[in-house]
Coordinates of C-alpha atoms and ligand atoms in Angstrom, one line a residue:
M130 CA 129.3 111.4 91.8
Q131 CA 128.0 109.3 94.7
R132 CA 126.2 106.0 93.8
V133 CA 122.5 105.8 94.6
P134 CA 120.9 102.3 94.4
E135 CA 117.7 101.8 92.4
P136 CA 115.0 99.1 92.9
E137 CA 115.9 95.6 91.7
L138 CA 113.0 94.3 89.7
M139 CA 111.2 96.2 86.9
D140 CA 107.8 95.0 87.6
E141 CA 105.7 98.2 87.0
E142 CA 103.6 97.6 83.9
D143 CA 104.2 101.1 82.4
Q144 CA 107.9 100.9 83.1
A145 CA 108.2 97.5 81.4
K146 CA 106.1 98.7 78.4
A147 CA 108.3 101.8 78.0
Y148 CA 111.4 99.7 78.2
A149 CA 110.2 97.0 75.8
E150 CA 109.0 99.6 73.3
A151 CA 112.2 101.7 73.3
D152 CA 114.7 101.4 70.5
F153 CA 117.8 99.8 72.0
S154 CA 119.1 98.6 68.7
E155 CA 122.4 100.5 68.9
P156 CA 123.6 99.4 72.3
H157 CA 122.2 95.9 72.0
D158 CA 123.8 95.3 68.6
H159 CA 127.0 96.7 70.1
F160 CA 126.6 94.1 72.9
V161 CA 126.6 91.3 70.3
S162 CA 129.5 92.7 68.3
L163 CA 131.6 93.3 71.4
F164 CA 131.0 89.7 72.5
R165 CA 132.4 88.6 69.1
S166 CA 135.5 90.8 69.5
A167 CA 136.0 89.6 73.1
F168 CA 135.8 85.9 72.0
P169 CA 137.0 85.9 68.4
D170 CA 137.9 82.2 68.3
D171 CA 134.6 81.1 69.7
T172 CA 132.2 79.3 67.5
L173 CA 129.6 79.6 70.2
A174 CA 127.4 76.6 70.5
G175 CA 125.4 75.0 73.3
A176 CA 123.5 76.5 76.2
V177 CA 123.8 80.2 77.0
L178 CA 122.4 81.8 80.2
D179 CA 121.1 85.4 80.0
L180 CA 120.9 86.8 83.6
G181 CA 118.2 89.5 83.9
C182 CA 117.0 89.1 80.3
G183 CA 114.0 91.5 80.9
S184 CA 112.0 92.0 77.6
A185 CA 114.5 89.7 75.8
D186 CA 115.8 92.2 73.2
V187 CA 119.4 91.3 73.8
T188 CA 118.4 87.6 74.1
V189 CA 116.8 87.6 70.6
R190 CA 119.6 89.5 69.0
F191 CA 122.2 87.2 70.5
A192 CA 120.2 84.1 69.4
R193 CA 120.1 85.4 65.8
A194 CA 123.8 86.2 65.8
F195 CA 124.8 82.7 67.2
P196 CA 122.5 80.2 65.5
N197 CA 124.1 77.2 67.2
C198 CA 123.1 78.2 70.7
R199 CA 120.0 77.9 72.8
I200 CA 119.4 80.5 75.5
D201 CA 117.7 80.4 78.9
G202 CA 116.8 83.9 79.9
V203 CA 116.0 84.5 83.6
D204 CA 114.3 87.5 85.2
G205 CA 112.4 88.2 88.4
A206 CA 109.8 90.6 86.8
E207 CA 106.8 89.1 85.2
A208 CA 105.9 92.5 83.6
M209 CA 109.2 92.4 81.7
L210 CA 109.0 88.7 80.8
G211 CA 105.5 89.2 79.3
F212 CA 107.0 91.5 76.7
G213 CA 110.0 89.1 76.4
R214 CA 107.7 86.2 75.5
K215 CA 106.0 88.3 72.8
A216 CA 109.4 89.3 71.4
V217 CA 110.6 85.7 71.3
R218 CA 107.3 84.6 69.6
S219 CA 107.4 87.3 67.0
A220 CA 111.1 86.4 66.2
G221 CA 110.0 82.8 65.8
L222 CA 112.7 81.7 68.3
E223 CA 110.5 79.7 70.8
Q224 CA 112.5 76.5 70.0
R225 CA 115.8 78.1 71.0
I226 CA 114.9 80.6 73.8
R227 CA 113.2 79.8 77.1
L228 CA 112.3 82.6 79.5
I229 CA 112.2 81.7 83.1
R230 CA 110.8 83.8 86.0
A231 CA 113.2 83.5 88.9
Y232 CA 114.8 85.8 91.4
L233 CA 118.6 85.8 91.7
P234 CA 120.3 84.4 93.6
D235 CA 117.6 81.9 94.5
A236 CA 116.8 80.8 91.0
T237 CA 116.2 77.2 90.1
L238 CA 117.2 76.9 86.4
P239 CA 116.5 74.1 83.9
L240 CA 120.2 73.3 83.5
T241 CA 122.9 73.0 86.2
S242 CA 125.6 74.7 84.0
Y243 CA 125.9 76.7 80.8
D244 CA 128.5 77.1 78.0
A245 CA 128.3 80.9 78.2
V246 CA 126.8 83.5 80.6
I247 CA 125.7 86.9 79.4
S248 CA 124.0 89.8 81.0
N249 CA 123.1 93.4 80.0
S250 CA 122.2 96.3 82.3
V251 CA 121.4 94.2 85.3
L252 CA 124.4 94.5 87.7
H253 CA 123.5 98.0 88.8
H254 CA 119.9 96.9 89.8
L255 CA 121.1 94.2 92.2
A256 CA 120.9 95.1 95.9
D257 CA 124.1 93.1 96.3
P258 CA 126.3 93.2 93.2
M259 CA 128.1 90.0 94.4
V260 CA 124.9 88.1 93.5
L261 CA 125.8 88.5 89.8
W262 CA 129.4 87.2 90.2
A263 CA 128.2 84.3 92.4
S264 CA 125.6 83.5 89.7
V265 CA 128.3 83.5 87.0
K266 CA 130.4 81.1 89.0
R267 CA 127.4 78.9 89.9
W268 CA 126.1 78.4 86.4
G269 CA 129.1 79.0 84.1
K270 CA 131.0 75.9 82.9
S271 CA 134.8 75.9 83.3
G272 CA 136.2 77.8 80.3
A273 CA 132.9 79.4 79.5
P274 CA 132.9 82.9 78.0
I275 CA 131.4 85.4 80.4
F276 CA 130.2 88.7 79.0
I277 CA 128.6 91.4 81.2
M278 CA 127.7 94.8 79.9
D279 CA 126.3 97.6 82.1
L280 CA 126.0 101.3 82.4
L281 CA 128.9 103.4 83.6
R282 CA 128.1 105.9 86.4
P283 CA 128.9 109.4 85.1
E284 CA 131.5 111.5 87.0
S285 CA 129.1 114.4 87.6
E286 CA 125.5 115.5 87.7
E287 CA 126.1 117.6 84.5
Q288 CA 127.4 114.6 82.6
L289 CA 124.4 112.6 83.7
N290 CA 122.0 115.2 82.6
E291 CA 123.8 115.5 79.3
L292 CA 123.5 111.7 78.7
V293 CA 119.8 111.8 79.5
R294 CA 119.3 114.7 77.1
Q295 CA 121.3 113.0 74.4
Y296 CA 119.8 109.5 74.6
A297 CA 116.3 109.9 76.1
A298 CA 115.1 113.4 75.2
D299 CA 112.0 112.1 73.4
A300 CA 111.5 109.1 75.6
P301 CA 108.4 108.7 77.8
E302 CA 108.9 110.2 81.3
V303 CA 109.1 106.8 83.0
L304 CA 112.0 105.7 80.7
K305 CA 113.8 109.0 81.3
R306 CA 113.4 108.5 85.1
D307 CA 114.7 104.9 84.9
F308 CA 117.6 105.9 82.7
S309 CA 118.6 108.6 85.1
N310 CA 118.2 106.4 88.1
S311 CA 120.2 103.6 86.4
L312 CA 123.1 105.9 85.6
R313 CA 123.1 107.0 89.2
A314 CA 123.1 103.4 90.4
A315 CA 125.8 102.1 88.0
Y316 CA 129.4 101.3 89.0
R317 CA 132.7 102.8 88.1
P318 CA 135.6 100.6 86.8
D319 CA 137.5 100.6 90.1
E320 CA 134.4 99.5 92.0
L321 CA 133.9 96.6 89.5
R322 CA 137.6 95.6 89.9
A323 CA 137.1 95.4 93.7
Q324 CA 134.0 93.2 93.2
L325 CA 135.8 90.9 90.8
E326 CA 138.8 90.6 93.2
A327 CA 136.4 89.7 96.1
A328 CA 134.6 87.2 93.8
G329 CA 137.9 85.4 92.8
L330 CA 137.4 86.7 89.2
A331 CA 140.3 89.1 89.1
S332 CA 141.4 87.7 85.7
F333 CA 138.4 89.3 84.1
S334 CA 138.9 92.5 82.2
V335 CA 136.9 95.7 82.7
N336 CA 136.6 98.0 79.6
I337 CA 134.8 101.2 79.0
V338 CA 133.1 100.7 75.6
S339 CA 131.1 103.9 75.1
D340 CA 130.2 107.2 76.7
R341 CA 127.8 105.3 79.0
H342 CA 128.7 101.6 79.0
L343 CA 131.3 99.3 80.2
V344 CA 132.0 95.6 79.8
V345 CA 133.3 92.9 82.1
S346 CA 134.5 89.8 80.2
G347 CA 136.7 86.8 80.6
R348 CA 136.7 83.0 80.6
L349 CA 135.6 81.3 83.7
F350 CA 138.3 79.1 85.1
S351 CA 138.3 77.4 88.5
Q352 CA 140.6 78.8 91.1
E353 CA 142.8 75.7 90.7
T354 CA 143.1 76.3 86.9
I355 CA 144.0 80.0 87.5
A356 CA 146.5 79.1 90.2
S357 CA 148.2 76.3 88.2
S358 CA 148.6 78.6 85.1
R359 CA 150.6 81.2 87.0
Ligands
SAM133 C1 117.4 97.3 82.7 S1 116.7 95.7 82.6 C2 117.7 94.9 81.4 C3 116.9 93.9 80.6 C4 117.7 93.2 79.5 N1 118.9 92.5 80.0 C5 118.1 94.2 78.5 O1 119.3 94.5 78.3 O2 117.2 94.7 77.7 C6 117.2 94.9 84.2 C7 116.4 93.6 84.5 O3 117.0 92.9 85.5 C8 115.9 92.3 86.3 N2 116.4 92.0 87.7 C9 116.9 92.9 88.6 N3 117.3 92.3 89.7 C10 117.0 91.0 89.5 C11 117.1 89.8 90.4 N4 117.6 89.9 91.6 N5 116.7 88.6 89.9 C12 116.2 88.6 88.6 N6 116.0 89.6 87.8 C13 116.4 90.8 88.2 C14 114.8 93.4 86.2 O4 113.6 92.9 86.6 C15 115.0 93.9 84.8 O5 114.1 93.2 83.9

């Protein structure tokens, strides 16, 4: 089915509330376990950047799973960050997680580079998807694990409706609307490979990891490092 873009920022109050109150434990725990499988030798420590952290559910789960890291979460929507700050406070993680309001690609962040870059469900929101890959290259250290999970655009309208029925039947209307719009705005693996090629990140892998998610992952090496290892 044809891709239909959706708005970038989630700054409507009712939209942010519905998202923050939804139970994303299954996909978000999956995010953490897939990161571990993608980087099994990594004893992750240091500074992690979460691009488009929203209400910080992934950020909090990731911080709990990797106790030696600190995380800077960045998002352009104050409505989402308000719920994120509450989540960080109630998890008692204020010492390890900072949430920053900034709009990609123009963000000014507290650090100039990070030991890992993660992002969940953000790529399909961006008006220009290359903003995400440019951000990964701008803020990831050489050798940093990069782990990006996003929705997978269904092949047909029937599949899309079935996913909404299966995963959002009892959700508030606004969440159902957003899930449906997000599935429509998501990318297919071949489109992601073209983006990675254009960004000079063709060494990254693209894997479908569920009926509605895919993951792009790899280590960030400079062009010189990639060229000399061939
Ligand atoms: C579907 S939410 C995902 C939130 C979080 N990563 C999660 O998995 O729960 C997408 C988030 O990306 C943010 N976003 C979209 N475009 C952005 C941009 N250009 N700069 C900063 N944040 C952006 C939205 O405001 C929203 O909070």
